[in-house]
mmCIF file of C-alpha atoms and ligand atoms in Angstrom:
data_model
loop_
_atom_site.group_PDB
_atom_site.id
_atom_site.type_symbol
_atom_site.label_atom_id
_atom_site.label_comp_id
_atom_site.label_asym_id
_atom_site.label_seq_id
_atom_site.Cartn_x
_atom_site.Cartn_y
_atom_site.Cartn_z
ATOM 1 C CA VAL A 239 -43.455 11.017 8.134
ATOM 2 C CA ALA A 240 -46.797 12.710 7.578
ATOM 3 C CA ARG A 241 -48.470 15.849 6.238
ATOM 4 C CA ILE A 242 -51.966 16.478 7.535
ATOM 5 C CA LEU A 243 -54.190 19.309 6.372
ATOM 6 C CA ILE A 244 -57.098 20.993 8.087
ATOM 7 C CA GLY A 245 -58.951 22.508 5.161
ATOM 8 C CA GLU A 246 -57.004 25.317 3.558
ATOM 9 C CA GLN A 247 -56.078 26.881 6.870
ATOM 10 C CA SER A 248 -53.604 24.634 8.560
ATOM 11 C CA GLU A 249 -50.791 22.295 7.577
ATOM 12 C CA ILE A 250 -49.302 19.890 10.113
ATOM 13 C CA LEU A 251 -45.910 18.406 9.293
ATOM 14 C CA VAL A 252 -44.707 15.429 11.345
ATOM 15 C CA ASP A 253 -41.108 14.355 10.895
ATOM 16 C CA ARG A 254 -37.853 13.472 12.600
ATOM 17 C CA GLY A 255 -35.965 16.721 13.053
ATOM 18 C CA LEU A 256 -37.214 20.115 11.951
ATOM 19 C CA PRO A 257 -37.341 21.056 8.263
ATOM 20 C CA SER A 258 -34.683 23.475 7.042
ATOM 21 C CA ARG A 259 -37.377 25.992 6.084
ATOM 22 C CA LEU A 260 -39.850 26.458 8.907
ATOM 23 C CA LEU A 261 -42.190 29.113 7.559
ATOM 24 C CA PRO A 262 -44.707 28.801 4.735
ATOM 25 C CA GLU A 263 -43.634 30.497 1.500
ATOM 26 C CA ARG A 264 -45.222 33.964 1.506
ATOM 27 C CA ASP A 265 -44.445 37.552 0.462
ATOM 28 C CA GLY A 266 -44.207 40.475 2.828
ATOM 29 C CA ARG A 267 -43.026 38.780 6.001
ATOM 30 C CA GLU A 268 -40.196 40.712 7.643
ATOM 31 C CA GLN A 269 -40.090 39.608 11.246
ATOM 32 C CA ALA A 270 -40.947 36.714 13.517
ATOM 33 C CA VAL A 271 -41.566 36.730 17.250
ATOM 34 C CA VAL A 272 -40.712 33.437 18.936
ATOM 35 C CA ILE A 273 -42.605 32.886 22.189
ATOM 36 C CA SER A 274 -41.177 30.171 24.409
ATOM 37 C CA GLN A 275 -40.373 28.996 27.938
ATOM 38 C CA ALA A 276 -37.074 28.316 29.724
ATOM 39 C CA PRO A 277 -37.191 24.464 29.832
ATOM 40 C CA VAL A 278 -37.237 24.285 26.024
ATOM 41 C CA ARG A 279 -34.633 26.991 25.404
ATOM 42 C CA ARG A 280 -32.423 24.594 23.410
ATOM 43 C CA ILE A 281 -35.285 23.874 20.993
ATOM 44 C CA ALA A 282 -36.208 27.563 20.755
ATOM 45 C CA ASP A 283 -32.562 28.337 19.886
ATOM 46 C CA GLN A 284 -32.646 25.751 17.087
ATOM 47 C CA VAL A 285 -35.851 27.259 15.739
ATOM 48 C CA ILE A 286 -34.385 30.755 15.885
ATOM 49 C CA GLU A 287 -31.255 29.656 14.075
ATOM 50 C CA ARG A 288 -33.338 28.278 11.194
ATOM 51 C CA LEU A 289 -35.607 31.319 11.132
ATOM 52 C CA ARG A 290 -32.596 33.640 10.890
ATOM 53 C CA SER A 291 -31.715 32.051 7.561
ATOM 54 C CA GLU A 292 -35.218 32.866 6.310
ATOM 55 C CA LEU A 293 -35.856 36.306 7.770
ATOM 56 C CA GLY A 294 -34.252 39.609 8.622
ATOM 57 C CA ALA A 295 -35.409 39.920 12.194
ATOM 58 C CA VAL A 296 -36.218 37.175 14.683
ATOM 59 C CA HIS A 297 -37.010 38.008 18.312
ATOM 60 C CA LEU A 298 -37.215 35.608 21.252
ATOM 61 C CA ILE A 299 -39.597 36.441 24.063
ATOM 62 C CA GLU A 300 -39.423 34.049 26.999
ATOM 63 C CA VAL A 301 -42.571 33.851 29.143
ATOM 64 C CA PRO A 302 -43.061 32.268 32.603
ATOM 65 C CA ASP A 303 -43.274 28.470 32.614
ATOM 66 C CA ARG A 304 -46.436 26.372 32.389
ATOM 67 C CA ASP A 305 -49.818 28.061 32.845
ATOM 68 C CA ALA A 306 -48.187 31.034 34.572
ATOM 69 C CA ALA A 307 -47.748 32.191 30.956
ATOM 70 C CA LYS A 308 -51.477 32.146 30.204
ATOM 71 C CA THR A 309 -52.408 35.431 31.916
ATOM 72 C CA TRP A 310 -53.524 38.921 30.884
ATOM 73 C CA GLN A 311 -50.326 40.351 32.348
ATOM 74 C CA VAL A 312 -48.185 38.193 30.078
ATOM 75 C CA VAL A 313 -50.416 38.920 27.076
ATOM 76 C CA GLY A 314 -50.184 42.654 27.809
ATOM 77 C CA GLY A 315 -46.407 42.445 28.058
ATOM 78 C CA LEU A 316 -46.245 40.652 24.708
ATOM 79 C CA TYR A 317 -48.429 43.294 23.033
ATOM 80 C CA ASP A 318 -46.082 45.985 24.420
ATOM 81 C CA ASP A 319 -43.041 44.147 23.056
ATOM 82 C CA MET A 320 -44.700 43.623 19.677
ATOM 83 C CA ALA A 321 -45.654 47.298 19.438
ATOM 84 C CA ARG A 322 -42.080 48.290 20.260
ATOM 85 C CA LEU A 323 -40.742 45.855 17.645
ATOM 86 C CA ASN A 324 -43.245 47.134 15.126
ATOM 87 C CA ILE A 325 -44.640 43.680 14.369
ATOM 88 C CA GLY A 326 -46.891 44.120 11.358
ATOM 89 C CA ARG A 327 -49.747 42.424 9.592
ATOM 90 C CA HIS A 328 -47.447 40.266 7.484
ATOM 91 C CA ASP A 329 -45.232 39.100 10.318
ATOM 92 C CA THR A 330 -45.409 35.812 12.196
ATOM 93 C CA VAL A 331 -45.765 34.589 15.772
ATOM 94 C CA VAL A 332 -43.996 31.285 16.433
ATOM 95 C CA GLY A 333 -44.868 29.327 19.582
ATOM 96 C CA VAL A 334 -42.220 26.850 20.782
ATOM 97 C CA GLY A 335 -43.214 24.759 23.786
ATOM 98 C CA GLY A 336 -45.976 22.703 25.351
ATOM 99 C CA GLY A 337 -49.683 23.445 25.253
ATOM 100 C CA ALA A 338 -49.357 26.430 27.569
ATOM 101 C CA VAL A 339 -47.079 28.204 25.095
ATOM 102 C CA THR A 340 -49.068 27.277 22.011
ATOM 103 C CA ASP A 341 -52.348 28.413 23.648
ATOM 104 C CA LEU A 342 -50.765 31.746 24.586
ATOM 105 C CA ALA A 343 -48.888 32.311 21.331
ATOM 106 C CA GLY A 344 -51.998 31.391 19.349
ATOM 107 C CA PHE A 345 -54.099 33.854 21.319
ATOM 108 C CA VAL A 346 -51.602 36.664 20.826
ATOM 109 C CA ALA A 347 -51.428 35.901 17.089
ATOM 110 C CA ALA A 348 -55.228 35.782 16.898
ATOM 111 C CA THR A 349 -55.645 39.196 18.497
ATOM 112 C CA TRP A 350 -52.616 41.240 17.413
ATOM 113 C CA LEU A 351 -53.776 43.530 14.560
ATOM 114 C CA ARG A 352 -56.960 41.396 14.539
ATOM 115 C CA GLY A 353 -54.996 38.314 13.607
ATOM 116 C CA ILE A 354 -51.559 37.566 12.165
ATOM 117 C CA GLU A 355 -49.920 34.341 11.063
ATOM 118 C CA ALA A 356 -49.172 31.749 13.737
ATOM 119 C CA VAL A 357 -46.753 28.827 13.426
ATOM 120 C CA MET A 358 -46.419 26.272 16.195
ATOM 121 C CA VAL A 359 -43.579 23.995 17.222
ATOM 122 C CA PRO A 360 -45.167 21.824 19.941
ATOM 123 C CA THR A 361 -42.589 20.178 22.207
ATOM 124 C CA THR A 362 -44.815 17.920 24.328
ATOM 125 C CA ALA A 363 -46.821 14.958 23.061
ATOM 126 C CA LEU A 364 -50.005 16.556 24.404
ATOM 127 C CA GLY A 365 -49.164 19.772 22.615
ATOM 128 C CA ALA A 366 -48.452 17.916 19.374
ATOM 129 C CA VAL A 367 -51.609 15.812 19.229
ATOM 130 C CA ASP A 368 -54.021 18.093 21.024
ATOM 131 C CA ALA A 369 -53.256 21.669 22.082
ATOM 132 C CA SER A 370 -51.598 22.896 18.880
ATOM 133 C CA ILE A 371 -54.147 21.192 16.607
ATOM 134 C CA GLY A 372 -57.559 22.646 15.895
ATOM 135 C CA GLY A 373 -57.220 26.359 16.462
ATOM 136 C CA LYS A 374 -58.407 26.772 20.037
ATOM 137 C CA THR A 375 -56.268 29.390 21.731
ATOM 138 C CA GLY A 376 -56.604 31.120 25.040
ATOM 139 C CA ILE A 377 -55.569 32.160 28.483
ATOM 140 C CA ASN A 378 -56.830 31.589 32.006
ATOM 141 C CA HIS A 379 -58.859 34.497 33.330
ATOM 142 C CA ALA A 380 -61.652 34.158 35.884
ATOM 143 C CA GLY A 381 -61.269 30.428 35.240
ATOM 144 C CA LYS A 382 -59.273 28.035 33.072
ATOM 145 C CA ASN A 383 -59.312 28.832 29.337
ATOM 146 C CA LEU A 384 -62.298 31.180 29.694
ATOM 147 C CA VAL A 385 -60.825 33.860 27.424
ATOM 148 C CA GLY A 386 -59.708 32.889 23.960
ATOM 149 C CA ALA A 387 -60.208 32.829 20.243
ATOM 150 C CA PHE A 388 -60.431 30.306 17.442
ATOM 151 C CA TRP A 389 -57.376 30.837 15.251
ATOM 152 C CA HIS A 390 -55.718 28.110 13.211
ATOM 153 C CA PRO A 391 -51.937 28.066 13.115
ATOM 154 C CA ARG A 392 -50.878 28.263 9.469
ATOM 155 C CA ARG A 393 -48.359 25.512 10.099
ATOM 156 C CA VAL A 394 -47.571 23.089 12.923
ATOM 157 C CA LEU A 395 -44.140 21.439 12.988
ATOM 158 C CA VAL A 396 -43.970 18.242 15.041
ATOM 159 C CA ASP A 397 -40.469 16.870 15.633
ATOM 160 C CA LEU A 398 -40.729 13.244 16.778
ATOM 161 C CA ASP A 399 -37.107 13.269 18.001
ATOM 162 C CA THR A 400 -38.136 15.963 20.489
ATOM 163 C CA LEU A 401 -41.165 13.938 21.589
ATOM 164 C CA ASP A 402 -39.073 10.772 21.984
ATOM 165 C CA ALA A 403 -36.832 12.631 24.420
ATOM 166 C CA ILE A 404 -39.469 14.090 26.753
ATOM 167 C CA PRO A 405 -39.555 12.950 30.403
ATOM 168 C CA LEU A 406 -41.844 10.013 31.242
ATOM 169 C CA PRO A 407 -44.572 12.011 33.031
ATOM 170 C CA LEU A 408 -45.074 14.185 29.931
ATOM 171 C CA ARG A 409 -44.988 11.102 27.733
ATOM 172 C CA LEU A 410 -47.709 9.496 29.841
ATOM 173 C CA GLU A 411 -49.885 12.586 29.665
ATOM 174 C CA GLY A 412 -49.565 12.640 25.897
ATOM 175 C CA ALA A 413 -50.320 8.914 25.742
ATOM 176 C CA ALA A 414 -53.655 9.530 27.494
ATOM 177 C CA GLU A 415 -54.775 11.896 24.712
ATOM 178 C CA ILE A 416 -53.388 9.627 21.980
ATOM 179 C CA VAL A 417 -55.210 6.614 23.427
ATOM 180 C CA LYS A 418 -58.351 8.747 23.622
ATOM 181 C CA ALA A 419 -58.080 9.348 19.875
ATOM 182 C CA GLY A 420 -57.795 5.579 19.498
ATOM 183 C CA PHE A 421 -60.975 4.867 21.440
ATOM 184 C CA ILE A 422 -63.080 7.461 19.663
ATOM 185 C CA ALA A 423 -61.867 6.859 16.124
ATOM 186 C CA ASP A 424 -58.815 4.685 15.424
ATOM 187 C CA PRO A 425 -58.382 1.122 16.752
ATOM 188 C CA VAL A 426 -54.908 0.870 15.166
ATOM 189 C CA ILE A 427 -53.627 3.261 17.831
ATOM 190 C CA LEU A 428 -54.940 0.923 20.530
ATOM 191 C CA ASP A 429 -53.295 -2.101 18.878
ATOM 192 C CA GLU A 430 -49.945 -0.281 18.918
ATOM 193 C CA TYR A 431 -50.239 0.474 22.634
ATOM 194 C CA ARG A 432 -51.378 -3.067 23.434
ATOM 195 C CA ARG A 433 -48.387 -4.456 21.584
ATOM 196 C CA HIS A 434 -45.660 -2.038 22.699
ATOM 197 C CA GLY A 435 -46.934 -0.492 25.934
ATOM 198 C CA ILE A 436 -45.888 3.070 26.624
ATOM 199 C CA SER A 437 -43.070 2.678 24.046
ATOM 200 C CA ALA A 438 -45.570 2.490 21.158
ATOM 201 C CA PRO A 439 -43.797 4.000 18.138
ATOM 202 C CA LEU A 440 -44.539 7.706 17.923
ATOM 203 C CA ASP A 441 -44.033 7.598 14.150
ATOM 204 C CA VAL A 442 -47.276 5.607 13.980
ATOM 205 C CA VAL A 443 -49.426 6.848 16.847
ATOM 206 C CA VAL A 444 -48.701 10.594 16.724
ATOM 207 C CA PRO A 445 -49.710 11.178 13.079
ATOM 208 C CA ARG A 446 -52.759 8.959 13.555
ATOM 209 C CA ALA A 447 -53.898 10.855 16.666
ATOM 210 C CA ILE A 448 -53.348 14.173 14.874
ATOM 211 C CA ALA A 449 -55.361 12.885 11.924
ATOM 212 C CA VAL A 450 -58.264 12.021 14.236
ATOM 213 C CA LYS A 451 -58.345 15.503 15.713
ATOM 214 C CA ALA A 452 -57.783 17.195 12.359
ATOM 215 C CA GLU A 453 -60.623 15.279 10.760
ATOM 216 C CA VAL A 454 -63.074 16.067 13.563
ATOM 217 C CA VAL A 455 -62.076 19.716 13.789
ATOM 218 C CA GLY A 456 -62.157 20.138 10.016
ATOM 219 C CA GLU A 457 -65.826 19.192 10.120
ATOM 220 C CA ASP A 458 -66.763 21.236 13.155
ATOM 221 C CA PHE A 459 -64.488 24.169 13.862
ATOM 222 C CA ARG A 460 -66.531 25.787 16.609
ATOM 223 C CA GLU A 461 -67.698 22.825 18.606
ATOM 224 C CA GLY A 462 -71.337 22.754 17.587
ATOM 225 C CA GLY A 463 -71.534 19.012 17.259
ATOM 226 C CA ARG A 464 -68.997 16.440 16.248
ATOM 227 C CA ARG A 465 -66.070 18.203 17.880
ATOM 228 C CA ALA A 466 -67.599 17.264 21.212
ATOM 229 C CA ILE A 467 -66.454 13.648 20.760
ATOM 230 C CA LEU A 468 -62.924 14.871 21.481
ATOM 231 C CA ASN A 469 -64.110 15.380 25.047
ATOM 232 C CA PHE A 470 -64.214 11.639 25.727
ATOM 233 C CA GLY A 471 -62.961 11.246 29.313
ATOM 234 C CA HIS A 472 -63.032 15.008 29.850
ATOM 235 C CA THR A 473 -66.391 15.577 31.570
ATOM 236 C CA ILE A 474 -65.523 13.727 34.771
ATOM 237 C CA GLY A 475 -61.787 14.124 34.063
ATOM 238 C CA HIS A 476 -61.993 17.923 34.199
ATOM 239 C CA GLY A 477 -63.982 17.711 37.433
ATOM 240 C CA ILE A 478 -61.286 15.541 39.027
ATOM 241 C CA GLU A 479 -58.520 17.747 37.581
ATOM 242 C CA SER A 480 -59.907 20.922 39.081
ATOM 243 C CA VAL A 481 -60.650 19.356 42.479
ATOM 244 C CA THR A 482 -57.342 17.491 42.889
ATOM 245 C CA GLY A 483 -54.950 19.517 40.717
ATOM 246 C CA ILE A 484 -53.510 16.366 39.090
ATOM 247 C CA PRO A 485 -52.052 16.809 35.573
ATOM 248 C CA HIS A 486 -54.543 17.007 32.713
ATOM 249 C CA GLY A 487 -53.512 13.782 30.967
ATOM 250 C CA TYR A 488 -53.818 11.786 34.177
ATOM 251 C CA ALA A 489 -57.248 13.248 34.817
ATOM 252 C CA VAL A 490 -58.320 12.316 31.281
ATOM 253 C CA SER A 491 -57.151 8.753 31.878
ATOM 254 C CA ILE A 492 -59.302 8.495 35.023
ATOM 255 C CA GLY A 493 -62.145 10.245 33.195
ATOM 256 C CA MET A 494 -61.996 7.650 30.405
ATOM 257 C CA VAL A 495 -62.319 4.854 32.959
ATOM 258 C CA ALA A 496 -65.435 6.574 34.351
ATOM 259 C CA ALA A 497 -66.893 7.167 30.880
ATOM 260 C CA GLY A 498 -66.037 3.569 29.971
ATOM 261 C CA ALA A 499 -68.043 2.346 32.956
ATOM 262 C CA VAL A 500 -71.054 4.487 32.026
ATOM 263 C CA SER A 501 -70.735 3.208 28.432
ATOM 264 C CA ALA A 502 -70.593 -0.351 29.719
ATOM 265 C CA GLY A 503 -73.760 0.154 31.760
ATOM 266 C CA ARG A 504 -75.687 1.693 28.900
ATOM 267 C CA TYR A 505 -74.347 -0.037 25.796
ATOM 268 C CA GLY A 506 -72.434 -3.084 26.991
ATOM 269 C CA PHE A 507 -69.110 -1.488 25.993
ATOM 270 C CA ASP A 508 -66.045 -3.410 27.194
ATOM 271 C CA GLY A 509 -64.960 -0.927 29.868
ATOM 272 C CA GLY A 510 -62.753 -3.557 31.498
ATOM 273 C CA SER A 511 -60.303 -3.751 28.614
ATOM 274 C CA LEU A 512 -60.186 0.061 28.379
ATOM 275 C CA THR A 513 -59.183 0.210 32.046
ATOM 276 C CA GLU A 514 -56.697 -2.619 31.580
ATOM 277 C CA LEU A 515 -54.969 -0.855 28.677
ATOM 278 C CA LEU A 516 -54.621 2.441 30.559
ATOM 279 C CA ALA A 517 -53.302 0.654 33.660
ATOM 280 C CA SER A 518 -50.802 -1.338 31.588
ATOM 281 C CA LEU A 519 -49.339 1.933 30.301
ATOM 282 C CA GLY A 520 -48.845 3.213 33.831
ATOM 283 C CA LEU A 521 -51.664 5.742 33.627
ATOM 284 C CA PRO A 522 -53.840 6.308 36.718
ATOM 285 C CA ILE A 523 -57.272 4.654 36.707
ATOM 286 C CA SER A 524 -58.594 5.716 40.104
ATOM 287 C CA SER A 525 -59.073 8.846 42.152
ATOM 288 C CA ALA A 526 -60.073 7.155 45.419
ATOM 289 C CA GLY A 527 -60.523 9.537 48.306
ATOM 290 C CA THR A 528 -61.522 12.528 46.173
ATOM 291 C CA SER A 529 -64.694 14.279 47.374
ATOM 292 C CA LYS A 530 -67.689 13.206 45.325
ATOM 293 C CA GLU A 531 -69.613 16.423 46.091
ATOM 294 C CA ALA A 532 -66.721 18.567 44.949
ATOM 295 C CA VAL A 533 -66.322 16.658 41.664
ATOM 296 C CA LEU A 534 -70.072 16.694 40.949
ATOM 297 C CA ASP A 535 -70.138 20.424 41.626
ATOM 298 C CA LYS A 536 -67.367 21.010 39.069
ATOM 299 C CA VAL A 537 -68.985 18.688 36.534
ATOM 300 C CA ALA A 538 -72.269 20.599 36.851
ATOM 301 C CA ARG A 539 -70.454 23.903 36.243
ATOM 302 C CA ASP A 540 -68.497 22.627 33.247
ATOM 303 C CA LYS A 541 -68.537 25.276 30.545
ATOM 304 C CA LYS A 542 -69.592 22.707 27.965
ATOM 305 C CA ARG A 543 -72.778 21.804 29.820
ATOM 306 C CA THR A 544 -76.115 22.375 28.139
ATOM 307 C CA ALA A 545 -79.658 23.000 29.356
ATOM 308 C CA ALA A 546 -80.270 19.278 28.961
ATOM 309 C CA GLY A 547 -77.964 18.636 31.916
ATOM 310 C CA VAL A 548 -74.623 16.882 32.013
ATOM 311 C CA ARG A 549 -73.733 15.321 28.690
ATOM 312 C CA MET A 550 -71.045 12.709 28.352
ATOM 313 C CA VAL A 551 -69.178 11.234 25.451
ATOM 314 C CA LEU A 552 -69.954 7.522 25.490
ATOM 315 C CA LEU A 553 -68.751 4.552 23.469
ATOM 316 C CA ARG A 554 -71.117 1.969 22.068
ATOM 317 C CA SER A 555 -67.972 0.194 20.955
ATOM 318 C CA ILE A 556 -64.491 1.278 19.907
ATOM 319 C CA ALA A 557 -64.763 4.116 17.355
ATOM 320 C CA ASP A 558 -68.556 4.258 17.738
ATOM 321 C CA VAL A 559 -69.254 7.387 19.775
ATOM 322 C CA VAL A 560 -72.364 9.150 21.031
ATOM 323 C CA VAL A 561 -72.735 12.329 23.074
ATOM 324 C CA GLU A 562 -75.708 11.977 25.377
ATOM 325 C CA PRO A 563 -77.205 13.430 28.556
ATOM 326 C CA VAL A 564 -76.576 11.127 31.504
ATOM 327 C CA THR A 565 -78.628 10.512 34.635
ATOM 328 C CA THR A 566 -77.466 11.096 38.201
ATOM 329 C CA ASP A 567 -77.320 7.331 38.686
ATOM 330 C CA GLU A 568 -75.057 6.987 35.669
ATOM 331 C CA LEU A 569 -72.761 9.721 36.958
ATOM 332 C CA ASP A 570 -72.625 7.878 40.287
ATOM 333 C CA LEU A 571 -71.753 4.664 38.487
ATOM 334 C CA GLY A 572 -68.942 6.385 36.557
ATOM 335 C CA LEU A 573 -67.525 7.977 39.697
ATOM 336 C CA ALA A 574 -67.739 4.712 41.639
ATOM 337 C CA ALA A 575 -65.692 3.027 38.901
ATOM 338 C CA VAL A 576 -62.810 5.367 39.745
ATOM 339 C CA GLY A 577 -63.161 5.027 43.513
ATOM 340 C CA ILE A 578 -65.213 8.169 44.137
ATOM 341 C CA GLU A 579 -68.236 7.280 46.305
HETATM 342 N N1 LIG B 538 -55.967 24.521 22.849
HETATM 343 C C1 LIG B 538 -56.285 23.274 23.081
HETATM 344 O O1 LIG B 538 -57.051 22.671 22.343
HETATM 345 C C2 LIG B 538 -55.694 22.575 24.268
HETATM 346 C C3 LIG B 538 -55.879 21.201 24.430
HETATM 347 C C4 LIG B 538 -55.271 20.570 25.515
HETATM 348 C C5 LIG B 538 -54.523 21.299 26.424
HETATM 349 N N2 LIG B 538 -54.377 22.651 26.244
HETATM 350 C C6 LIG B 538 -53.569 23.440 27.183
HETATM 351 O O2 LIG B 538 -52.243 22.943 27.164
HETATM 352 C C7 LIG B 538 -51.619 23.207 28.416
HETATM 353 C C8 LIG B 538 -50.906 21.963 28.887
HETATM 354 O O3 LIG B 538 -49.964 21.608 27.911
HETATM 355 P P1 LIG B 538 -48.756 20.590 28.213
HETATM 356 O O4 LIG B 538 -49.297 19.363 28.818
HETATM 357 O O5 LIG B 538 -47.972 20.508 26.975
HETATM 358 O O6 LIG B 538 -47.985 21.291 29.418
HETATM 359 P P2 LIG B 538 -47.118 22.636 29.535
HETATM 360 O O7 LIG B 538 -47.146 23.421 28.294
HETATM 361 O O8 LIG B 538 -47.549 23.285 30.791
HETATM 362 O O9 LIG B 538 -45.659 22.042 29.723
HETATM 363 C C9 LIG B 538 -45.351 21.243 30.860
HETATM 364 C C10 LIG B 538 -43.885 21.422 31.256
HETATM 365 O O10 LIG B 538 -43.038 20.749 30.336
HETATM 366 C C11 LIG B 538 -42.039 21.628 29.849
HETATM 367 N N3 LIG B 538 -41.665 21.145 28.521
HETATM 368 C C12 LIG B 538 -42.263 21.388 27.332
HETATM 369 N N4 LIG B 538 -41.668 20.697 26.361
HETATM 370 C C13 LIG B 538 -40.676 19.990 26.939
HETATM 371 C C14 LIG B 538 -39.681 19.089 26.443
HETATM 372 N N5 LIG B 538 -39.613 18.764 25.141
HETATM 373 N N6 LIG B 538 -38.811 18.545 27.318
HETATM 374 C C15 LIG B 538 -38.879 18.863 28.642
HETATM 375 N N7 LIG B 538 -39.782 19.702 29.164
HETATM 376 C C16 LIG B 538 -40.671 20.255 28.315
HETATM 377 C C17 LIG B 538 -42.709 22.979 29.909
HETATM 378 O O11 LIG B 538 -41.780 24.029 29.863
HETATM 379 C C18 LIG B 538 -43.427 22.862 31.251
HETATM 380 O O12 LIG B 538 -42.517 23.032 32.306
HETATM 381 C C19 LIG B 538 -52.704 23.697 29.342
HETATM 382 O O13 LIG B 538 -52.600 25.099 29.463
HETATM 383 C C20 LIG B 538 -53.994 23.351 28.610
HETATM 384 O O14 LIG B 538 -55.044 24.232 28.909
HETATM 385 C C21 LIG B 538 -54.953 23.287 25.198
#
């Protein structure tokens, strides 16, 4: 369906089914370590079967589910296993799973022998359009994603058949990030969701959302400038996520409503139709009852803050983005728009 490149470093292949050869052509590779989680065992088995036709030795290491995998203990255990297996400089780490797995597998690949090849097979929509794209890897230590490394996967294999089959809550979470890509850079994505609702064809919206992230990240690998636009909906969204514990994609949806309201106040952006689209997909648009003090406290501590105060990604119109400091009144306005007063 699509082949998207991030410079020379990373190749993202989007298709129906997995290709018969998973690994990039390269000399010297002898082994692969597949890191995965129990709920996607069937997919990991498929990947392993293909890898066995390419390689002498393929090892599966199953880690605890969700973010329980993103810990020092798990990383330490993986290093022990890789030492025992004698995983060398020319070998490959393959992550099969959602964003938690790809963050962990990427981090292990980035740090083992100061960096070996990583290949990702994301199995959630959020993993496919966001977590596995762009080279941010990491674990949770002393806070979420505070320890990590930038390390591009050599190849990312997105199987749309897998994404079509994921449970609705995961589909909704992915839709929030895909719609975000639409608002910051690609109106065609928004048209697809307006026309088809949550069943918007993944063959169209997934490659387009990946292309948005790939293009932004290709220009700004380490988040000095333009990469910040990917945080649309994330400033307030992260605050709500850490106070309430709701899933990331849902928090981003609510965060976009808040950012839409601030954008409306400052630039006359049509925040109403943004909210309407998210609601029509079944995404949450309010966090009524959440403590305003608690959210503001988290927002102020956000690791992406600067000396200039809280900055937000705002829309002057669709695909016209600015990243600007906001006033306390504007933050209040954004929070009020999602029922936090
Ligand atoms: N590196 C980045 O740029 C980046 C960006 C966004 C999010 N993330 C990280 O991604 C993680 C969240 O990722 P996620 O939303 O994919 O959740 P997840 O990886 O925690 O997976 C959620 C659940 O779905 C299961 N699952 C995965 N694929 C499935 C499938 N095909 N069918 C059924 N179940 C499946 C998982 O085993 C898990 O139980 C967080 O750790 C977050 O920090 C990283």
